[in-house]
Amino acid sequence: KNEVEQSPQNLTAQEGEFITINCSYSVGISALHWLQQHPGGGIVSLFMLSSGKKKHGRLIATINIQEKHSSLHITASHPRDSAVYICAQTGAGSYQLTFGKGTKLSVIP
Amino acid sequence: DTEVTQTPKHLVMGMTNKKSLKCEQHMGHRAMYWYKQKAKKPPELMFVYSYEKLSINESVPSRFSPECPNSSLLNLHLHALQPEDSALYLCASSPFLNTGELFFGEGSRLTVL
């Protein structure tokens, strides 16, 4: 059974801090997704990774296929980054997204 | 246009009502998905359409009826719902089934009285 584990579950940071959210998965993937969800809102796809590293603005996502691990980094965090960040993966040959339970991030001014 | 548009944003309905949720994308994506999300839980897959044909039905009760009239539009028809069906209903699309980045809509928040 495929499982996706995220840590931490909750994270509070001061504005400007560097933030890391971790994601581990148990089976081989075709793609790993990092998603963002603001309270009561829809989901925004931040990154889709199958190897290496991607950067978009202050956000960086990395993945280590051998270790089955991915990280999402936020540099110079801002209160508007406060949201739930969700790691999700599609297994090789599968249509199904397996979601992590999410990391609730609060950035305090 | 990289948007998935869902309407309505909010819907309140009684258990005897019939209503519909609508999802639209103009990115040429050939796979579209309906998810249901309860508070503080990850989304749960309901239906998958690929090339306008229903590919996956994740054992969803028949009071939820999906429809894909064309490649840009996905509907979810609701009838005789229960209060426990109250949730955020999310639509998503991707270029093809299992391929490419997923784009999600903002969701339709449904309350069943």
mmCIF file of C-alpha atoms in Angstrom:
data_model
loop_
_atom_site.group_PDB
_atom_site.id
_atom_site.type_symbol
_atom_site.label_atom_id
_atom_site.label_comp_id
_atom_site.label_asym_id
_atom_site.label_seq_id
_atom_site.Cartn_x
_atom_site.Cartn_y
_atom_site.Cartn_z
ATOM 1 C CA LYS A 1 0.000 0.000 0.000
ATOM 2 C CA ASN A 2 1.349 3.409 -0.965
ATOM 3 C CA GLU A 3 1.758 5.857 1.869
ATOM 4 C CA VAL A 4 2.814 9.487 1.878
ATOM 5 C CA GLU A 5 4.098 10.939 5.138
ATOM 6 C CA GLN A 6 4.619 14.643 5.729
ATOM 7 C CA SER A 7 6.414 16.435 8.496
ATOM 8 C CA PRO A 8 5.890 18.533 10.421
ATOM 9 C CA GLN A 9 2.082 18.518 10.709
ATOM 10 C CA ASN A 10 2.085 22.088 11.990
ATOM 11 C CA LEU A 11 4.705 24.777 11.603
ATOM 12 C CA THR A 12 4.834 28.318 12.926
ATOM 13 C CA ALA A 13 7.521 30.650 11.644
ATOM 14 C CA GLN A 14 8.483 34.281 11.964
ATOM 15 C CA GLU A 15 8.329 36.372 8.813
ATOM 16 C CA GLY A 16 11.590 36.102 6.910
ATOM 17 C CA GLU A 17 12.520 32.646 8.157
ATOM 18 C CA PHE A 18 13.610 29.807 5.873
ATOM 19 C CA ILE A 19 11.063 26.986 5.958
ATOM 20 C CA THR A 20 11.375 23.320 5.065
ATOM 21 C CA ILE A 21 8.549 20.819 4.762
ATOM 22 C CA ASN A 22 9.396 17.159 4.235
ATOM 23 C CA CYS A 23 7.617 14.365 2.417
ATOM 24 C CA SER A 24 8.425 10.646 2.337
ATOM 25 C CA TYR A 25 6.708 8.011 0.259
ATOM 26 C CA SER A 26 6.796 4.255 0.213
ATOM 27 C CA VAL A 27 6.562 3.136 -3.430
ATOM 28 C CA GLY A 28 8.116 4.156 -6.733
ATOM 29 C CA ILE A 29 6.557 7.214 -8.303
ATOM 30 C CA SER A 30 5.784 8.616 -11.683
ATOM 31 C CA ALA A 31 5.419 12.111 -10.250
ATOM 32 C CA LEU A 32 5.389 13.965 -6.961
ATOM 33 C CA HIS A 33 3.235 17.052 -6.513
ATOM 34 C CA TRP A 34 3.453 19.891 -4.030
ATOM 35 C CA LEU A 35 0.123 21.635 -3.556
ATOM 36 C CA GLN A 36 -0.976 24.688 -1.573
ATOM 37 C CA GLN A 37 -4.401 25.207 -0.022
ATOM 38 C CA HIS A 38 -5.482 28.377 1.761
ATOM 39 C CA PRO A 39 -8.208 28.078 4.430
ATOM 40 C CA GLY A 40 -11.562 27.317 2.837
ATOM 41 C CA GLY A 41 -10.032 27.572 -0.605
ATOM 42 C CA GLY A 42 -9.149 25.525 -3.606
ATOM 43 C CA ILE A 43 -5.844 23.879 -4.316
ATOM 44 C CA VAL A 44 -2.975 25.421 -6.251
ATOM 45 C CA SER A 45 -0.381 23.193 -7.830
ATOM 46 C CA LEU A 46 3.059 24.511 -6.903
ATOM 47 C CA PHE A 47 5.354 21.898 -8.411
ATOM 48 C CA MET A 48 5.334 18.584 -10.166
ATOM 49 C CA LEU A 49 8.620 16.662 -9.885
ATOM 50 C CA SER A 50 9.933 13.369 -11.081
ATOM 51 C CA SER A 51 13.616 14.103 -10.407
ATOM 52 C CA GLY A 52 16.030 16.800 -9.296
ATOM 53 C CA LYS A 53 14.999 20.255 -8.238
ATOM 54 C CA LYS A 54 12.629 23.008 -9.317
ATOM 55 C CA LYS A 55 12.487 26.667 -8.306
ATOM 56 C CA HIS A 56 9.715 29.203 -8.651
ATOM 57 C CA GLY A 57 10.206 32.540 -6.976
ATOM 58 C CA ARG A 58 10.829 31.936 -3.268
ATOM 59 C CA LEU A 59 9.787 28.300 -3.488
ATOM 60 C CA ILE A 60 12.157 25.414 -4.127
ATOM 61 C CA ALA A 61 11.215 21.744 -4.383
ATOM 62 C CA THR A 62 13.695 18.879 -4.389
ATOM 63 C CA ILE A 63 13.315 15.157 -4.725
ATOM 64 C CA ASN A 64 15.625 12.216 -4.010
ATOM 65 C CA ILE A 65 14.285 9.190 -5.869
ATOM 66 C CA GLN A 66 16.638 6.702 -4.195
ATOM 67 C CA GLU A 67 15.634 7.820 -0.710
ATOM 68 C CA LYS A 68 11.941 8.323 -1.670
ATOM 69 C CA HIS A 69 11.992 11.773 -0.149
ATOM 70 C CA SER A 70 11.053 15.268 -1.232
ATOM 71 C CA SER A 71 11.337 18.671 0.407
ATOM 72 C CA LEU A 72 9.611 21.987 -0.144
ATOM 73 C CA HIS A 73 11.581 25.058 0.894
ATOM 74 C CA ILE A 74 10.293 28.594 1.272
ATOM 75 C CA THR A 75 12.877 31.357 1.482
ATOM 76 C CA ALA A 76 12.132 34.718 3.128
ATOM 77 C CA SER A 77 8.739 33.521 4.345
ATOM 78 C CA HIS A 78 5.833 35.965 4.388
ATOM 79 C CA PRO A 79 2.435 35.903 6.161
ATOM 80 C CA ARG A 80 0.741 35.319 2.795
ATOM 81 C CA ASP A 81 2.561 31.966 2.648
ATOM 82 C CA SER A 82 0.337 30.804 5.519
ATOM 83 C CA ALA A 83 -1.573 27.831 4.128
ATOM 84 C CA VAL A 84 -1.703 24.056 4.158
ATOM 85 C CA TYR A 85 0.984 22.478 1.990
ATOM 86 C CA ILE A 86 0.177 19.038 0.652
ATOM 87 C CA CYS A 87 2.501 16.469 -0.838
ATOM 88 C CA ALA A 88 0.870 14.014 -3.247
ATOM 89 C CA GLN A 89 2.227 11.377 -5.549
ATOM 90 C CA THR A 90 1.158 9.226 -8.438
ATOM 91 C CA GLY A 91 2.667 5.768 -8.428
ATOM 92 C CA ALA A 92 4.224 4.330 -11.537
ATOM 93 C CA GLY A 93 1.465 3.425 -14.005
ATOM 94 C CA SER A 94 -1.290 4.716 -11.722
ATOM 95 C CA TYR A 95 -3.936 7.413 -12.190
ATOM 96 C CA GLN A 96 -4.464 7.706 -8.465
ATOM 97 C CA LEU A 97 -3.022 10.561 -6.417
ATOM 98 C CA THR A 98 -2.023 9.541 -2.905
ATOM 99 C CA PHE A 99 -2.107 12.571 -0.639
ATOM 100 C CA GLY A 100 -0.160 13.312 2.506
ATOM 101 C CA LYS A 101 -2.097 14.749 5.446
ATOM 102 C CA GLY A 102 -0.714 18.207 4.844
ATOM 103 C CA THR A 103 1.459 20.654 6.766
ATOM 104 C CA LYS A 104 -0.279 23.681 8.194
ATOM 105 C CA LEU A 105 2.091 26.646 7.984
ATOM 106 C CA SER A 106 1.519 29.881 9.876
ATOM 107 C CA VAL A 107 3.908 32.766 9.230
ATOM 108 C CA ILE A 108 3.737 35.476 11.872
ATOM 109 C CA PRO A 109 4.610 39.088 11.029
ATOM 110 C CA ASP B 1 -5.488 30.443 -19.801
ATOM 111 C CA THR B 2 -4.294 28.077 -17.063
ATOM 112 C CA GLU B 3 -7.438 28.087 -15.012
ATOM 113 C CA VAL B 4 -9.971 25.552 -13.937
ATOM 114 C CA THR B 5 -13.187 27.426 -13.201
ATOM 115 C CA GLN B 6 -15.812 25.988 -10.893
ATOM 116 C CA THR B 7 -19.325 27.284 -10.317
ATOM 117 C CA PRO B 8 -21.043 27.905 -8.052
ATOM 118 C CA LYS B 9 -18.519 28.715 -5.326
ATOM 119 C CA HIS B 10 -21.118 28.027 -2.631
ATOM 120 C CA LEU B 11 -24.282 25.934 -2.778
ATOM 121 C CA VAL B 12 -26.863 25.203 -0.104
ATOM 122 C CA MET B 13 -29.454 22.562 -0.921
ATOM 123 C CA GLY B 14 -32.090 20.482 0.768
ATOM 124 C CA MET B 15 -32.105 16.719 0.677
ATOM 125 C CA THR B 16 -34.861 16.654 -1.949
ATOM 126 C CA ASN B 17 -33.293 19.203 -4.290
ATOM 127 C CA LYS B 18 -31.584 18.583 -7.606
ATOM 128 C CA LYS B 19 -28.592 20.779 -8.355
ATOM 129 C CA SER B 20 -25.430 20.694 -10.447
ATOM 130 C CA LEU B 21 -21.812 21.700 -10.055
ATOM 131 C CA LYS B 22 -19.942 22.884 -13.121
ATOM 132 C CA CYS B 23 -16.249 22.774 -14.023
ATOM 133 C CA GLU B 24 -14.622 24.299 -17.082
ATOM 134 C CA GLN B 25 -11.076 24.376 -18.467
ATOM 135 C CA HIS B 26 -9.704 25.705 -21.741
ATOM 136 C CA MET B 27 -6.207 24.270 -21.589
ATOM 137 C CA GLY B 28 -6.983 21.404 -23.971
ATOM 138 C CA HIS B 29 -6.633 18.895 -21.156
ATOM 139 C CA ARG B 30 -8.155 15.509 -21.919
ATOM 140 C CA ALA B 31 -8.389 14.229 -18.325
ATOM 141 C CA MET B 32 -10.724 15.752 -15.753
ATOM 142 C CA TYR B 33 -11.372 14.729 -12.171
ATOM 143 C CA TRP B 34 -13.878 15.267 -9.369
ATOM 144 C CA TYR B 35 -12.608 15.166 -5.784
ATOM 145 C CA LYS B 36 -14.482 15.494 -2.495
ATOM 146 C CA GLN B 37 -12.741 17.094 0.481
ATOM 147 C CA LYS B 38 -14.022 17.101 4.044
ATOM 148 C CA ALA B 39 -12.642 19.599 6.549
ATOM 149 C CA LYS B 40 -9.019 19.001 7.538
ATOM 150 C CA LYS B 41 -8.796 15.891 5.359
ATOM 151 C CA PRO B 42 -7.025 15.303 2.061
ATOM 152 C CA PRO B 43 -9.150 15.182 -1.104
ATOM 153 C CA GLU B 44 -10.773 11.881 -2.071
ATOM 154 C CA LEU B 45 -11.088 10.933 -5.711
ATOM 155 C CA MET B 46 -14.657 10.463 -6.949
ATOM 156 C CA PHE B 47 -14.598 10.279 -10.748
ATOM 157 C CA VAL B 48 -12.106 10.445 -13.589
ATOM 158 C CA TYR B 49 -12.910 11.295 -17.194
ATOM 159 C CA SER B 50 -10.479 10.665 -19.999
ATOM 160 C CA TYR B 51 -11.324 11.855 -23.513
ATOM 161 C CA GLU B 52 -14.850 12.642 -22.305
ATOM 162 C CA LYS B 53 -15.458 9.059 -21.211
ATOM 163 C CA LEU B 54 -15.844 7.979 -17.623
ATOM 164 C CA SER B 55 -12.712 6.037 -16.776
ATOM 165 C CA ILE B 56 -12.933 5.695 -13.039
ATOM 166 C CA ASN B 57 -15.816 5.694 -10.574
ATOM 167 C CA GLU B 58 -14.468 5.244 -7.074
ATOM 168 C CA SER B 59 -17.610 3.509 -5.768
ATOM 169 C CA VAL B 60 -19.449 6.802 -5.447
ATOM 170 C CA PRO B 61 -23.164 6.613 -4.537
ATOM 171 C CA SER B 62 -25.572 7.079 -7.438
ATOM 172 C CA ARG B 63 -26.921 10.302 -5.936
ATOM 173 C CA PHE B 64 -23.787 11.818 -7.513
ATOM 174 C CA SER B 65 -23.956 11.687 -11.306
ATOM 175 C CA PRO B 66 -21.078 13.005 -13.416
ATOM 176 C CA GLU B 67 -21.378 14.205 -16.983
ATOM 177 C CA CYS B 68 -18.795 15.353 -19.517
ATOM 178 C CA PRO B 69 -20.654 17.104 -22.369
ATOM 179 C CA ASN B 70 -17.444 18.124 -24.161
ATOM 180 C CA SER B 71 -13.692 18.215 -23.666
ATOM 181 C CA SER B 72 -13.801 21.515 -21.752
ATOM 182 C CA LEU B 73 -16.721 20.929 -19.437
ATOM 183 C CA LEU B 74 -17.406 18.584 -16.553
ATOM 184 C CA ASN B 75 -20.611 18.569 -14.519
ATOM 185 C CA LEU B 76 -21.575 16.852 -11.284
ATOM 186 C CA HIS B 77 -25.320 16.383 -10.885
ATOM 187 C CA LEU B 78 -26.585 16.117 -7.330
ATOM 188 C CA HIS B 79 -29.864 14.561 -6.236
ATOM 189 C CA ALA B 80 -31.252 13.366 -2.906
ATOM 190 C CA LEU B 81 -28.049 14.162 -1.055
ATOM 191 C CA GLN B 82 -27.475 13.575 2.629
ATOM 192 C CA PRO B 83 -26.093 16.065 5.185
ATOM 193 C CA GLU B 84 -22.871 14.030 5.327
ATOM 194 C CA ASP B 85 -22.315 14.904 1.663
ATOM 195 C CA SER B 86 -21.567 18.479 2.736
ATOM 196 C CA ALA B 87 -17.987 19.126 1.655
ATOM 197 C CA LEU B 88 -15.735 21.041 -0.719
ATOM 198 C CA TYR B 89 -15.983 19.553 -4.210
ATOM 199 C CA LEU B 90 -12.858 20.090 -6.254
ATOM 200 C CA CYS B 91 -12.431 19.708 -9.972
ATOM 201 C CA ALA B 92 -9.029 19.137 -11.544
ATOM 202 C CA SER B 93 -7.604 18.570 -14.996
ATOM 203 C CA SER B 94 -4.380 17.287 -16.496
ATOM 204 C CA PRO B 95 -3.113 17.012 -20.077
ATOM 205 C CA PHE B 96 -3.763 13.270 -20.159
ATOM 206 C CA LEU B 97 -4.643 10.596 -17.628
ATOM 207 C CA ASN B 98 -1.644 10.055 -15.325
ATOM 208 C CA THR B 99 0.404 12.601 -17.229
ATOM 209 C CA GLY B 100 1.428 16.141 -16.574
ATOM 210 C CA GLU B 101 0.725 18.718 -13.986
ATOM 211 C CA LEU B 102 -2.617 18.770 -12.231
ATOM 212 C CA PHE B 103 -4.589 21.999 -12.210
ATOM 213 C CA PHE B 104 -7.242 22.375 -9.537
ATOM 214 C CA GLY B 105 -10.237 24.680 -9.361
ATOM 215 C CA GLU B 106 -11.144 26.758 -6.328
ATOM 216 C CA GLY B 107 -13.865 24.288 -5.423
ATOM 217 C CA SER B 108 -17.584 24.413 -4.783
ATOM 218 C CA ARG B 109 -18.517 24.383 -1.114
ATOM 219 C CA LEU B 110 -21.692 22.350 -0.725
ATOM 220 C CA THR B 111 -23.950 22.386 2.327
ATOM 221 C CA VAL B 112 -26.808 19.885 2.478
ATOM 222 C CA LEU B 113 -29.517 20.745 4.982
#
